[in-house]
Coordinates of C-alpha atoms in Angstrom, one line a residue:
M1 CA 23.0 -5.6 -14.0
T2 CA 24.3 -5.8 -10.2
L3 CA 25.5 -2.7 -8.0
S4 CA 28.4 -4.0 -5.9
L5 CA 28.9 -2.2 -2.5
G6 CA 31.7 -4.4 -1.3
D7 CA 30.3 -7.4 0.2
L8 CA 26.7 -6.4 -0.5
S9 CA 25.4 -6.6 -3.8
I10 CA 21.9 -4.6 -5.0
T11 CA 19.9 -6.5 -8.0
P12 CA 18.5 -5.2 -10.1
P13 CA 20.0 -1.5 -9.6
V14 CA 16.3 0.1 -9.0
L15 CA 16.3 1.8 -5.6
L16 CA 13.5 3.3 -3.9
A17 CA 14.4 6.7 -2.8
P18 CA 13.8 8.0 0.8
L19 CA 10.7 10.0 0.9
A20 CA 9.7 12.1 3.8
G21 CA 6.4 10.6 5.5
I22 CA 6.3 8.1 3.0
T23 CA 8.8 5.2 2.7
D24 CA 8.0 3.7 6.5
L25 CA 7.9 0.2 6.8
P26 CA 4.6 -0.5 5.5
F27 CA 5.2 0.9 2.1
R28 CA 8.9 -0.4 2.0
S29 CA 7.8 -3.9 2.5
L30 CA 5.2 -3.3 -0.3
V31 CA 7.7 -2.1 -2.6
S32 CA 10.1 -4.9 -1.9
R33 CA 7.6 -7.6 -2.4
W34 CA 7.0 -6.7 -5.8
G35 CA 10.7 -6.3 -6.0
A36 CA 13.3 -3.7 -5.6
G37 CA 17.4 -3.7 -5.1
L38 CA 17.0 -1.6 -2.3
V39 CA 14.5 0.3 -0.2
V40 CA 15.8 3.5 1.6
S41 CA 13.8 4.8 5.1
E42 CA 12.6 8.3 5.8
M43 CA 15.6 10.4 6.9
I44 CA 16.4 10.3 10.2
A45 CA 17.7 13.0 12.5
S46 CA 20.3 11.7 14.3
G47 CA 19.6 14.1 17.2
E48 CA 15.9 13.4 17.2
F49 CA 17.1 9.6 17.1
L50 CA 19.4 9.4 20.0
T51 CA 17.1 11.5 22.2
A52 CA 14.5 9.0 21.1
R53 CA 12.1 11.7 20.1
P54 CA 8.5 10.0 19.7
G55 CA 8.0 8.8 16.0
T56 CA 12.1 8.6 14.9
R57 CA 12.6 5.5 16.1
E58 CA 9.7 4.2 14.0
K59 CA 11.3 6.1 10.7
A60 CA 14.2 3.4 11.0
E61 CA 11.9 0.2 11.7
L62 CA 13.2 -2.6 9.5
G63 CA 10.9 -5.1 10.5
A64 CA 11.4 -9.1 9.5
G65 CA 13.3 -9.6 6.7
G66 CA 14.4 -6.0 5.8
A67 CA 17.4 -7.7 4.3
N68 CA 17.5 -5.0 1.4
T69 CA 16.8 -2.0 3.3
S70 CA 19.0 1.1 3.9
V71 CA 18.6 3.9 6.4
Q72 CA 19.3 7.3 5.9
I73 CA 20.5 9.4 8.6
A74 CA 21.1 13.4 8.7
G75 CA 23.0 16.1 11.0
R76 CA 25.3 18.4 11.5
A77 CA 28.0 17.2 13.8
P78 CA 30.2 14.3 13.4
E79 CA 29.4 12.5 16.8
P80 CA 25.5 12.2 16.8
M81 CA 26.0 11.2 13.0
A82 CA 28.6 8.4 14.0
E83 CA 26.4 7.2 16.9
A84 CA 23.2 7.2 15.1
A85 CA 24.9 5.2 12.4
R86 CA 26.5 2.8 14.9
R87 CA 22.7 1.9 16.8
V88 CA 20.8 1.9 13.0
A89 CA 23.4 -0.8 12.0
D90 CA 22.9 -2.7 15.2
M91 CA 19.4 -2.7 14.5
G92 CA 20.4 -4.6 11.1
A93 CA 20.5 -2.0 8.5
R94 CA 22.2 -3.2 5.8
V95 CA 23.4 0.1 4.4
I96 CA 23.8 3.6 5.9
D97 CA 23.0 6.5 3.6
I98 CA 23.9 10.2 4.5
N99 CA 21.8 12.9 3.4
M100 CA 23.5 15.6 2.0
G101 CA 20.5 16.6 -0.9
C102 CA 17.3 17.6 1.2
P103 CA 16.7 20.8 0.0
A104 CA 13.9 21.7 3.1
K105 CA 14.3 25.1 4.8
K106 CA 13.9 23.4 8.0
V107 CA 17.0 20.9 7.2
T108 CA 18.9 23.6 5.7
G109 CA 18.4 25.9 8.2
G110 CA 19.7 23.5 10.6
Y111 CA 22.9 23.2 8.4
S112 CA 22.1 19.7 7.7
G113 CA 20.9 18.3 4.1
S114 CA 22.0 19.9 1.1
A115 CA 23.5 23.1 3.2
L116 CA 26.5 20.7 3.7
M117 CA 27.3 21.1 -0.1
R118 CA 28.3 24.5 1.0
D119 CA 31.2 23.5 3.4
P120 CA 32.6 20.4 1.8
D121 CA 35.4 20.5 4.3
H122 CA 33.0 20.0 7.1
A123 CA 31.0 17.5 5.0
L124 CA 34.0 15.4 4.9
R125 CA 34.2 15.3 8.4
L126 CA 30.5 13.8 8.8
I127 CA 31.2 11.4 6.1
D128 CA 34.2 10.6 7.8
A129 CA 32.9 9.6 11.1
V130 CA 29.8 8.0 9.8
A131 CA 32.1 5.4 7.6
N132 CA 34.8 4.9 10.8
A133 CA 31.9 4.4 13.0
V134 CA 30.2 1.1 11.0
D135 CA 31.2 -2.4 9.0
V136 CA 28.1 -1.8 6.7
P137 CA 28.4 -0.2 3.5
V138 CA 27.9 3.6 3.7
T139 CA 26.4 5.7 0.8
L140 CA 26.0 9.6 0.2
K141 CA 22.6 11.4 -1.7
T142 CA 23.8 14.7 -2.6
R143 CA 22.1 17.1 -5.3
L144 CA 24.3 18.8 -8.4
G145 CA 25.4 21.7 -5.8
W146 CA 24.2 24.4 -3.9
D147 CA 23.1 26.5 -6.5
D148 CA 24.4 26.7 -10.5
A149 CA 27.3 29.2 -9.1
T150 CA 28.6 25.9 -6.8
R151 CA 28.1 22.4 -8.9
N152 CA 30.5 20.9 -6.6
A153 CA 28.9 17.4 -6.5
P154 CA 32.1 15.9 -8.9
D155 CA 34.8 17.3 -6.4
L156 CA 32.7 16.4 -3.3
A157 CA 32.0 12.9 -4.7
R158 CA 35.8 12.0 -5.1
R159 CA 36.5 13.1 -1.3
A160 CA 34.0 10.9 -0.3
E161 CA 35.1 8.2 -2.2
S162 CA 38.3 8.4 -0.7
A163 CA 36.7 8.4 2.8
G164 CA 35.0 5.3 2.1
V165 CA 31.5 6.0 0.6
R166 CA 30.9 2.8 -1.8
M167 CA 28.0 4.5 -3.7
L168 CA 26.7 8.0 -4.6
V169 CA 23.1 9.1 -5.6
I170 CA 22.9 11.9 -7.0
H171 CA 19.3 14.2 -7.5
G172 CA 19.8 15.8 -11.1
R173 CA 18.8 19.4 -9.5
T174 CA 20.8 21.9 -7.3
R175 CA 19.3 22.6 -4.4
C176 CA 17.8 26.1 -4.9
Q177 CA 16.2 24.9 -7.8
F178 CA 13.9 22.7 -5.5
Y179 CA 11.6 20.4 -7.6
K180 CA 10.9 23.3 -10.3
G181 CA 12.0 22.4 -13.6
R182 CA 13.8 19.5 -15.0
A183 CA 16.3 17.1 -13.6
D184 CA 19.3 17.4 -15.6
W185 CA 20.3 13.9 -16.0
A186 CA 23.2 14.9 -18.0
A187 CA 25.1 16.9 -15.5
I188 CA 25.0 13.8 -13.2
R189 CA 27.7 12.1 -16.1
D190 CA 30.5 14.6 -14.6
V191 CA 30.1 12.6 -11.1
V192 CA 29.9 9.3 -12.9
D193 CA 33.5 10.4 -14.6
A194 CA 34.9 11.4 -11.2
V195 CA 34.8 8.3 -9.3
S196 CA 34.9 4.6 -9.6
V197 CA 32.1 3.6 -7.0
P198 CA 28.7 3.6 -8.4
V199 CA 26.4 6.5 -9.3
V200 CA 22.8 6.2 -9.1
A201 CA 20.5 8.8 -11.1
N202 CA 17.5 10.5 -9.2
G203 CA 15.4 13.0 -10.2
D204 CA 12.1 13.0 -12.6
I205 CA 12.3 9.3 -13.2
T206 CA 8.8 8.0 -13.0
S207 CA 8.6 4.9 -16.0
A208 CA 10.8 2.6 -17.8
A209 CA 11.2 5.6 -20.6
T210 CA 12.6 8.2 -18.3
A211 CA 14.9 5.5 -16.4
R212 CA 16.5 4.5 -19.9
A213 CA 16.8 8.4 -20.7
A214 CA 18.4 8.9 -17.3
L215 CA 20.8 6.3 -17.7
R216 CA 21.8 7.4 -21.6
L217 CA 22.6 10.8 -20.5
S218 CA 24.2 10.3 -17.1
G219 CA 26.3 7.3 -17.8
A220 CA 25.1 6.2 -14.2
A221 CA 24.8 2.4 -13.1
G222 CA 21.1 2.7 -11.5
V223 CA 18.4 4.4 -11.0
M224 CA 16.2 5.8 -7.8
I225 CA 12.6 6.2 -7.9
G226 CA 10.7 8.5 -5.6
R227 CA 7.6 10.4 -6.1
G228 CA 7.0 7.9 -9.0
A229 CA 5.9 5.1 -7.0
R230 CA 3.3 7.0 -4.9
G231 CA 0.1 5.0 -5.8
A232 CA 2.0 2.5 -7.4
P233 CA 4.5 -0.1 -5.3
W234 CA 5.1 -1.9 -8.3
R235 CA 6.7 0.6 -10.4
L236 CA 10.3 -0.2 -9.5
A237 CA 9.7 -3.9 -10.2
E238 CA 7.9 -2.6 -13.9
I239 CA 11.4 -0.5 -14.5
A240 CA 13.6 -3.1 -13.5
H241 CA 11.7 -5.8 -15.8
A242 CA 11.7 -3.7 -18.9
L243 CA 15.3 -2.0 -18.3
Y244 CA 17.0 -5.4 -16.8
G245 CA 14.9 -8.2 -17.5
A246 CA 13.8 -8.7 -14.0
P247 CA 10.7 -10.6 -13.1
A248 CA 7.5 -9.1 -14.7
P249 CA 5.4 -7.5 -11.8
E250 CA 1.6 -8.1 -11.8
I251 CA 0.0 -4.7 -11.9
P252 CA -2.9 -4.8 -9.8
Q253 CA -6.4 -4.0 -11.6
G254 CA -9.9 -3.2 -10.2
A255 CA -10.7 -6.0 -7.3
A256 CA -6.8 -6.4 -7.2
R257 CA -6.1 -3.3 -6.7
A258 CA -8.6 -2.7 -4.1
E259 CA -7.1 -5.4 -2.2
I260 CA -3.6 -4.1 -2.2
A261 CA -4.8 -0.6 -1.0
K262 CA -6.8 -2.2 2.1
E263 CA -4.0 -4.4 2.7
H264 CA -1.6 -1.5 2.9
Y265 CA -3.8 0.6 5.0
Q266 CA -4.4 -2.3 7.5
D267 CA -0.7 -2.5 7.5
M268 CA 0.0 1.3 8.5
I269 CA -3.1 0.5 11.0
R270 CA -1.3 -2.1 12.7
F271 CA 2.3 -0.4 12.4
Y272 CA 1.0 3.1 13.8
G273 CA -2.1 2.8 15.6
P274 CA -5.6 3.5 14.5
D275 CA -5.5 7.4 15.0
L276 CA -2.0 7.9 13.3
G277 CA -2.6 5.1 11.2
G278 CA -5.9 6.3 9.6
R279 CA -4.4 9.5 8.9
C280 CA -0.9 8.9 7.8
A281 CA -2.7 6.5 5.5
R282 CA -4.9 9.0 3.7
K283 CA -2.1 10.4 1.1
H284 CA -1.5 6.9 0.4
L285 CA -5.0 6.1 -0.6
G286 CA -5.4 9.4 -2.1
W287 CA -2.8 8.4 -4.8
Y288 CA -4.3 5.0 -5.1
M289 CA -7.7 6.8 -6.1
D290 CA -5.9 9.3 -8.6
A291 CA -4.6 6.1 -10.5
A292 CA -8.1 4.5 -10.5
G293 CA -10.0 7.8 -11.1
T294 CA -12.5 7.5 -8.3
P295 CA -15.2 10.0 -8.3
P296 CA -14.6 13.2 -6.0
E297 CA -17.6 12.6 -3.8
L298 CA -16.5 8.8 -3.1
R299 CA -12.8 10.0 -2.9
R300 CA -14.0 12.7 -0.1
L301 CA -16.2 9.9 1.6
V302 CA -12.9 7.4 1.9
L303 CA -10.1 10.3 3.0
T304 CA -12.7 11.7 5.8
Q305 CA -14.2 8.3 7.4
T306 CA -12.2 7.3 10.5
Q307 CA -13.6 3.5 11.0
P308 CA -11.2 1.1 9.6
A309 CA -13.8 -1.4 8.4
R310 CA -15.7 1.4 6.7
V311 CA -12.9 2.4 5.0
C312 CA -12.0 -0.8 3.5
A313 CA -15.7 -1.5 2.3
L314 CA -15.4 2.3 0.4
L315 CA -12.4 1.2 -1.0
D316 CA -14.2 -1.9 -2.6
D317 CA -16.3 0.7 -4.6
A318 CA -13.6 3.4 -5.1
L319 CA -10.8 1.5 -6.4
N320 CA -12.4 -1.5 -8.2
R321 CA -13.1 0.8 -11.4
P322 CA -12.7 -0.5 -14.8
D323 CA -11.6 2.5 -16.4
A324 CA -8.5 2.9 -14.1
E325 CA -7.1 0.0 -16.3
A326 CA -6.1 2.4 -19.1
S327 CA -4.0 4.7 -16.8
D328 CA -1.9 2.2 -15.5
T329 CA -1.5 -0.3 -18.3
A330 CA -0.4 1.8 -20.7
S331 CA 3.3 2.2 -19.2
A332 CA 3.1 -1.3 -17.6
S333 CA 5.3 -3.8 -18.9
P334 CA 3.7 -7.4 -20.4
G335 CA 3.2 -9.6 -17.2
K336 CA 0.8 -12.8 -16.3
A337 CA -2.9 -12.3 -15.3
V338 CA -3.3 -9.8 -12.5
A339 CA -3.4 -10.8 -8.7
A340 CA -3.6 -9.3 -5.5
T341 CA -0.3 -10.8 -4.2
G342 CA 2.0 -8.7 -5.6
K343 CA 4.0 -11.3 -5.9
A344 CA 6.7 -11.1 -8.9
V345 CA 6.6 -13.7 -11.7
A346 CA 8.6 -14.6 -14.8
A347 CA 7.4 -12.7 -17.9

């Protein structure tokens, strides 16, 4: 199955969600290597991007061969949003995504993210500005509404489509729910029925089973995976194989898992530099060790060590553990022999 965004096709319709501090270039590259229809950058604040605040441009860094990358921008004023979109498109982004779904107080307090759902007229001014500024497809990510009393996603979706938005991603919660409870996939169907452009379901989709349920209840054309990919960059390919018959991923176990984690760690060191890269990598290493059942003391040694060579040596012991295989393979789709390449192969 393919999502059509004008001249751009997304196959398979399994997308990586934008995650602050997580979906940077090293992680997006790893997920793309296994297989994902589209990967989305961390949210970029348009004002900070235009003033070249340290660390902001790196969030939009596409890298070589980033053909399936969307860059997400956020803001509260039309002109900076439009200019940021133009610059990101010039950098090579294939898609510009507008964030109107982030629930964080530091974002909504600045009248960005999901706060814009409280003022649809102003939200449309931002959408118009971005859509008219670039030639690449523009997409929109929202929640169901600000709270249960104002579930206005269908109306905003209709207006966004008229303004030129080519695809919508709906997280099945309101802003006031944050990440509590369960995502209401059935409520996304109202958005699907309101527009003719593709709608993608998001929220609590972590496996092939939850992806199937989300698609059945929402009627959406695809799924977006966020937290379910932490520590498992192969998760999107696993879901794409189960749902759409995409090539089966090789799920790394034992020594292969350790090699993937070490490669990810080293990519982050190269991208950010030793100090910042080491700090940014800790959360990823923690998630790999969660899945591997690493003993607490060994986990602590990995996460407190600052010498890259020593970290890599410790990861061999921390992740090459036979008891880790059961936790990951229980949900894995059949594939060929396990390897450390991350390359998808035919089932």
